[in-house]
Amino acid sequence: MESYRAKDNPAEARVREGIAHARIWRLDGRAKHRPEAIRILKDALIAWPSSVQGWEELGMAYKGEGRLVQAAKAFDTALLHGQGHHRFVLDHAEVLEAVGDLKRAVTILENGLSRSPEDRALWGNLANVRFRLGQSDAAERAYELADK
């Protein structure tokens, strides 16, 4: 974590502002503002491209727009810069599953489980993806862990 405050770094301040706008619009259900959130986040990420939170919020905004390939790329870019927030693991895996990249979805879910092994939602999603891959035994074990 950097020791300076956002006001000391204009690029970080822009990203944090973009994240705040995107999060408010996403949580408020204001779909009509999603294109604006995407624009703000993309502009902010040009200035501070290593912002994990910025890339995760951009992934969420793209996901909300149904732009799944762009969402997957944004989530992947977030991972290049750090682990990111646990809550985005499910969204990242869902997007990968939707675009047909099931093996990468398994990797993302397993990575999330290495950080949060008690997360039943991650186990359930892992079970579903493994089932789709035809890995019935592994899926069954994951379902059992999801039910604990």
PDB file of C-alpha atoms in Angstrom:
ATOM      1  CA  MET A   1       0.000   0.000   0.000  1.00  0.00           C
ATOM      2  CA  GLU A   2       1.326   3.400  -0.895  1.00  0.00           C
ATOM      3  CA  SER A   3       1.953   5.798   1.965  1.00  0.00           C
ATOM      4  CA  TYR A   4       0.659   8.929   0.230  1.00  0.00           C
ATOM      5  CA  ARG A   5      -2.939  10.045   0.166  1.00  0.00           C
ATOM      6  CA  ALA A   6      -5.012  10.205  -3.016  1.00  0.00           C
ATOM      7  CA  LYS A   7      -4.948  14.006  -2.964  1.00  0.00           C
ATOM      8  CA  ASP A   8      -1.159  13.795  -3.325  1.00  0.00           C
ATOM      9  CA  ASN A   9      -1.522  11.791  -6.539  1.00  0.00           C
ATOM     10  CA  PRO A  10      -3.904  13.303  -9.117  1.00  0.00           C
ATOM     11  CA  ALA A  11      -4.021  10.075 -11.162  1.00  0.00           C
ATOM     12  CA  GLU A  12      -5.070   8.056  -8.133  1.00  0.00           C
ATOM     13  CA  ALA A  13      -7.656  10.683  -7.221  1.00  0.00           C
ATOM     14  CA  ARG A  14      -9.172  10.449 -10.746  1.00  0.00           C
ATOM     15  CA  VAL A  15      -9.337   6.664 -10.547  1.00  0.00           C
ATOM     16  CA  ARG A  16     -10.935   6.781  -7.100  1.00  0.00           C
ATOM     17  CA  GLU A  17     -13.505   9.280  -8.400  1.00  0.00           C
ATOM     18  CA  GLY A  18     -14.222   7.034 -11.388  1.00  0.00           C
ATOM     19  CA  ILE A  19     -14.546   4.009  -9.108  1.00  0.00           C
ATOM     20  CA  ALA A  20     -16.950   5.889  -6.857  1.00  0.00           C
ATOM     21  CA  HIS A  21     -19.138   6.960  -9.796  1.00  0.00           C
ATOM     22  CA  ALA A  22     -19.123   3.486 -11.344  1.00  0.00           C
ATOM     23  CA  ARG A  23     -19.928   1.801  -8.033  1.00  0.00           C
ATOM     24  CA  ILE A  24     -22.776   4.197  -7.246  1.00  0.00           C
ATOM     25  CA  TRP A  25     -24.294   3.771 -10.688  1.00  0.00           C
ATOM     26  CA  ARG A  26     -23.852  -0.018 -10.557  1.00  0.00           C
ATOM     27  CA  LEU A  27     -25.308  -0.429  -7.083  1.00  0.00           C
ATOM     28  CA  ASP A  28     -28.058   2.086  -7.751  1.00  0.00           C
ATOM     29  CA  GLY A  29     -29.173   0.214 -10.848  1.00  0.00           C
ATOM     30  CA  ARG A  30     -28.613   3.196 -13.107  1.00  0.00           C
ATOM     31  CA  ALA A  31     -27.859   1.320 -16.301  1.00  0.00           C
ATOM     32  CA  LYS A  32     -28.209   4.486 -18.350  1.00  0.00           C
ATOM     33  CA  HIS A  33     -25.049   5.809 -16.653  1.00  0.00           C
ATOM     34  CA  ARG A  34     -22.918   2.735 -17.371  1.00  0.00           C
ATOM     35  CA  PRO A  35     -21.415   4.130 -20.606  1.00  0.00           C
ATOM     36  CA  GLU A  36     -20.375   7.238 -18.687  1.00  0.00           C
ATOM     37  CA  ALA A  37     -18.878   5.095 -15.916  1.00  0.00           C
ATOM     38  CA  ILE A  38     -16.923   3.118 -18.518  1.00  0.00           C
ATOM     39  CA  ARG A  39     -15.624   6.325 -20.086  1.00  0.00           C
ATOM     40  CA  ILE A  40     -14.588   7.785 -16.723  1.00  0.00           C
ATOM     41  CA  LEU A  41     -12.874   4.566 -15.670  1.00  0.00           C
ATOM     42  CA  LYS A  42     -11.051   4.148 -18.983  1.00  0.00           C
ATOM     43  CA  ASP A  43      -9.807   7.739 -18.834  1.00  0.00           C
ATOM     44  CA  ALA A  44      -8.735   7.338 -15.216  1.00  0.00           C
ATOM     45  CA  LEU A  45      -6.957   4.058 -15.924  1.00  0.00           C
ATOM     46  CA  ILE A  46      -4.880   5.744 -18.614  1.00  0.00           C
ATOM     47  CA  ALA A  47      -3.506   7.954 -15.849  1.00  0.00           C
ATOM     48  CA  TRP A  48      -3.170   5.163 -13.256  1.00  0.00           C
ATOM     49  CA  PRO A  49      -3.048   1.844 -15.126  1.00  0.00           C
ATOM     50  CA  SER A  50      -2.000  -0.215 -12.106  1.00  0.00           C
ATOM     51  CA  SER A  51      -5.239   0.399 -10.177  1.00  0.00           C
ATOM     52  CA  VAL A  52      -6.618  -3.039  -9.372  1.00  0.00           C
ATOM     53  CA  GLN A  53      -9.893  -1.533  -8.119  1.00  0.00           C
ATOM     54  CA  GLY A  54     -10.237   0.535 -11.272  1.00  0.00           C
ATOM     55  CA  TRP A  55      -9.871  -2.500 -13.522  1.00  0.00           C
ATOM     56  CA  GLU A  56     -12.296  -4.518 -11.386  1.00  0.00           C
ATOM     57  CA  GLU A  57     -14.937  -1.789 -11.558  1.00  0.00           C
ATOM     58  CA  LEU A  58     -14.382  -1.479 -15.306  1.00  0.00           C
ATOM     59  CA  GLY A  59     -14.937  -5.237 -15.564  1.00  0.00           C
ATOM     60  CA  MET A  60     -18.193  -4.886 -13.645  1.00  0.00           C
ATOM     61  CA  ALA A  61     -19.329  -2.011 -15.841  1.00  0.00           C
ATOM     62  CA  TYR A  62     -18.568  -3.991 -19.003  1.00  0.00           C
ATOM     63  CA  LYS A  63     -20.322  -7.032 -17.539  1.00  0.00           C
ATOM     64  CA  GLY A  64     -23.395  -4.901 -16.858  1.00  0.00           C
ATOM     65  CA  GLU A  65     -23.368  -3.780 -20.482  1.00  0.00           C
ATOM     66  CA  GLY A  66     -23.113  -7.381 -21.682  1.00  0.00           C
ATOM     67  CA  ARG A  67     -19.638  -6.715 -23.111  1.00  0.00           C
ATOM     68  CA  LEU A  68     -18.228  -9.942 -21.710  1.00  0.00           C
ATOM     69  CA  VAL A  69     -14.988 -10.138 -23.679  1.00  0.00           C
ATOM     70  CA  GLN A  70     -14.040  -6.632 -22.533  1.00  0.00           C
ATOM     71  CA  ALA A  71     -15.112  -7.515 -18.978  1.00  0.00           C
ATOM     72  CA  ALA A  72     -12.851 -10.586 -18.981  1.00  0.00           C
ATOM     73  CA  LYS A  73      -9.929  -8.496 -20.240  1.00  0.00           C
ATOM     74  CA  ALA A  74     -10.508  -5.876 -17.540  1.00  0.00           C
ATOM     75  CA  PHE A  75     -10.641  -8.519 -14.793  1.00  0.00           C
ATOM     76  CA  ASP A  76      -7.517 -10.197 -16.224  1.00  0.00           C
ATOM     77  CA  THR A  77      -5.720  -6.846 -16.258  1.00  0.00           C
ATOM     78  CA  ALA A  78      -6.665  -6.314 -12.609  1.00  0.00           C
ATOM     79  CA  LEU A  79      -4.979  -9.629 -11.769  1.00  0.00           C
ATOM     80  CA  LEU A  80      -1.800  -8.514 -13.528  1.00  0.00           C
ATOM     81  CA  HIS A  81      -1.535  -5.702 -10.991  1.00  0.00           C
ATOM     82  CA  GLY A  82      -2.469  -7.597  -7.824  1.00  0.00           C
ATOM     83  CA  GLN A  83      -4.922  -9.958  -6.177  1.00  0.00           C
ATOM     84  CA  GLY A  84      -7.804  -7.519  -6.056  1.00  0.00           C
ATOM     85  CA  HIS A  85     -10.879  -7.797  -3.932  1.00  0.00           C
ATOM     86  CA  HIS A  86     -12.358 -11.168  -3.162  1.00  0.00           C
ATOM     87  CA  ARG A  87     -15.870 -10.120  -4.198  1.00  0.00           C
ATOM     88  CA  PHE A  88     -14.836  -9.837  -7.843  1.00  0.00           C
ATOM     89  CA  VAL A  89     -13.656 -13.452  -8.117  1.00  0.00           C
ATOM     90  CA  LEU A  90     -17.180 -14.724  -8.757  1.00  0.00           C
ATOM     91  CA  ASP A  91     -17.862 -12.045 -11.355  1.00  0.00           C
ATOM     92  CA  HIS A  92     -14.572 -12.748 -13.129  1.00  0.00           C
ATOM     93  CA  ALA A  93     -15.301 -16.485 -13.207  1.00  0.00           C
ATOM     94  CA  GLU A  94     -18.879 -15.899 -14.420  1.00  0.00           C
ATOM     95  CA  VAL A  95     -17.635 -13.774 -17.295  1.00  0.00           C
ATOM     96  CA  LEU A  96     -15.018 -16.354 -18.255  1.00  0.00           C
ATOM     97  CA  GLU A  97     -17.625 -19.102 -18.118  1.00  0.00           C
ATOM     98  CA  ALA A  98     -19.985 -17.042 -20.288  1.00  0.00           C
ATOM     99  CA  VAL A  99     -17.324 -16.547 -22.967  1.00  0.00           C
ATOM    100  CA  GLY A 100     -16.508 -20.273 -22.874  1.00  0.00           C
ATOM    101  CA  ASP A 101     -13.163 -20.137 -21.083  1.00  0.00           C
ATOM    102  CA  LEU A 102     -14.069 -22.785 -18.503  1.00  0.00           C
ATOM    103  CA  LYS A 103     -10.507 -23.808 -17.669  1.00  0.00           C
ATOM    104  CA  ARG A 104      -9.551 -20.222 -16.865  1.00  0.00           C
ATOM    105  CA  ALA A 105     -12.735 -19.906 -14.759  1.00  0.00           C
ATOM    106  CA  VAL A 106     -11.570 -22.923 -12.733  1.00  0.00           C
ATOM    107  CA  THR A 107      -8.174 -21.279 -12.229  1.00  0.00           C
ATOM    108  CA  ILE A 108      -9.763 -18.023 -11.056  1.00  0.00           C
ATOM    109  CA  LEU A 109     -12.099 -19.839  -8.651  1.00  0.00           C
ATOM    110  CA  GLU A 110      -9.289 -21.993  -7.257  1.00  0.00           C
ATOM    111  CA  ASN A 111      -7.190 -18.874  -6.735  1.00  0.00           C
ATOM    112  CA  GLY A 112     -10.087 -17.274  -4.866  1.00  0.00           C
ATOM    113  CA  LEU A 113     -10.517 -20.390  -2.751  1.00  0.00           C
ATOM    114  CA  SER A 114      -6.835 -20.343  -1.833  1.00  0.00           C
ATOM    115  CA  ARG A 115      -7.528 -16.964  -0.193  1.00  0.00           C
ATOM    116  CA  SER A 116     -11.019 -17.771   1.132  1.00  0.00           C
ATOM    117  CA  PRO A 117     -11.348 -21.547   1.550  1.00  0.00           C
ATOM    118  CA  GLU A 118     -14.627 -21.255   3.485  1.00  0.00           C
ATOM    119  CA  ASP A 119     -16.477 -19.386   0.731  1.00  0.00           C
ATOM    120  CA  ARG A 120     -19.405 -21.614  -0.170  1.00  0.00           C
ATOM    121  CA  ALA A 121     -20.346 -19.544  -3.230  1.00  0.00           C
ATOM    122  CA  LEU A 122     -16.881 -20.068  -4.713  1.00  0.00           C
ATOM    123  CA  TRP A 123     -17.104 -23.822  -4.050  1.00  0.00           C
ATOM    124  CA  GLY A 124     -20.553 -23.935  -5.666  1.00  0.00           C
ATOM    125  CA  ASN A 125     -19.410 -22.078  -8.750  1.00  0.00           C
ATOM    126  CA  LEU A 126     -16.308 -24.255  -8.997  1.00  0.00           C
ATOM    127  CA  ALA A 127     -18.527 -27.335  -8.826  1.00  0.00           C
ATOM    128  CA  ASN A 128     -20.743 -26.006 -11.616  1.00  0.00           C
ATOM    129  CA  VAL A 129     -17.806 -25.207 -13.898  1.00  0.00           C
ATOM    130  CA  ARG A 130     -16.138 -28.554 -13.231  1.00  0.00           C
ATOM    131  CA  PHE A 131     -19.442 -30.290 -14.011  1.00  0.00           C
ATOM    132  CA  ARG A 132     -19.634 -28.409 -17.325  1.00  0.00           C
ATOM    133  CA  LEU A 133     -16.083 -29.590 -18.059  1.00  0.00           C
ATOM    134  CA  GLY A 134     -17.184 -33.204 -17.500  1.00  0.00           C
ATOM    135  CA  GLN A 135     -15.176 -33.524 -14.272  1.00  0.00           C
ATOM    136  CA  SER A 136     -17.968 -35.197 -12.316  1.00  0.00           C
ATOM    137  CA  ASP A 137     -15.890 -36.468  -9.382  1.00  0.00           C
ATOM    138  CA  ALA A 138     -14.199 -33.111  -8.820  1.00  0.00           C
ATOM    139  CA  ALA A 139     -17.562 -31.368  -9.198  1.00  0.00           C
ATOM    140  CA  GLU A 140     -19.122 -33.651  -6.593  1.00  0.00           C
ATOM    141  CA  ARG A 141     -16.313 -32.924  -4.097  1.00  0.00           C
ATOM    142  CA  ALA A 142     -16.746 -29.188  -4.672  1.00  0.00           C
ATOM    143  CA  TYR A 143     -20.534 -29.484  -4.213  1.00  0.00           C
ATOM    144  CA  GLU A 144     -19.923 -31.261  -0.888  1.00  0.00           C
ATOM    145  CA  LEU A 145     -17.646 -28.437   0.263  1.00  0.00           C
ATOM    146  CA  ALA A 146     -20.210 -25.853  -0.839  1.00  0.00           C
ATOM    147  CA  ASP A 147     -22.830 -27.560   1.342  1.00  0.00           C
ATOM    148  CA  LYS A 148     -20.737 -27.464   4.520  1.00  0.00           C
TER     149      LYS A 148
END
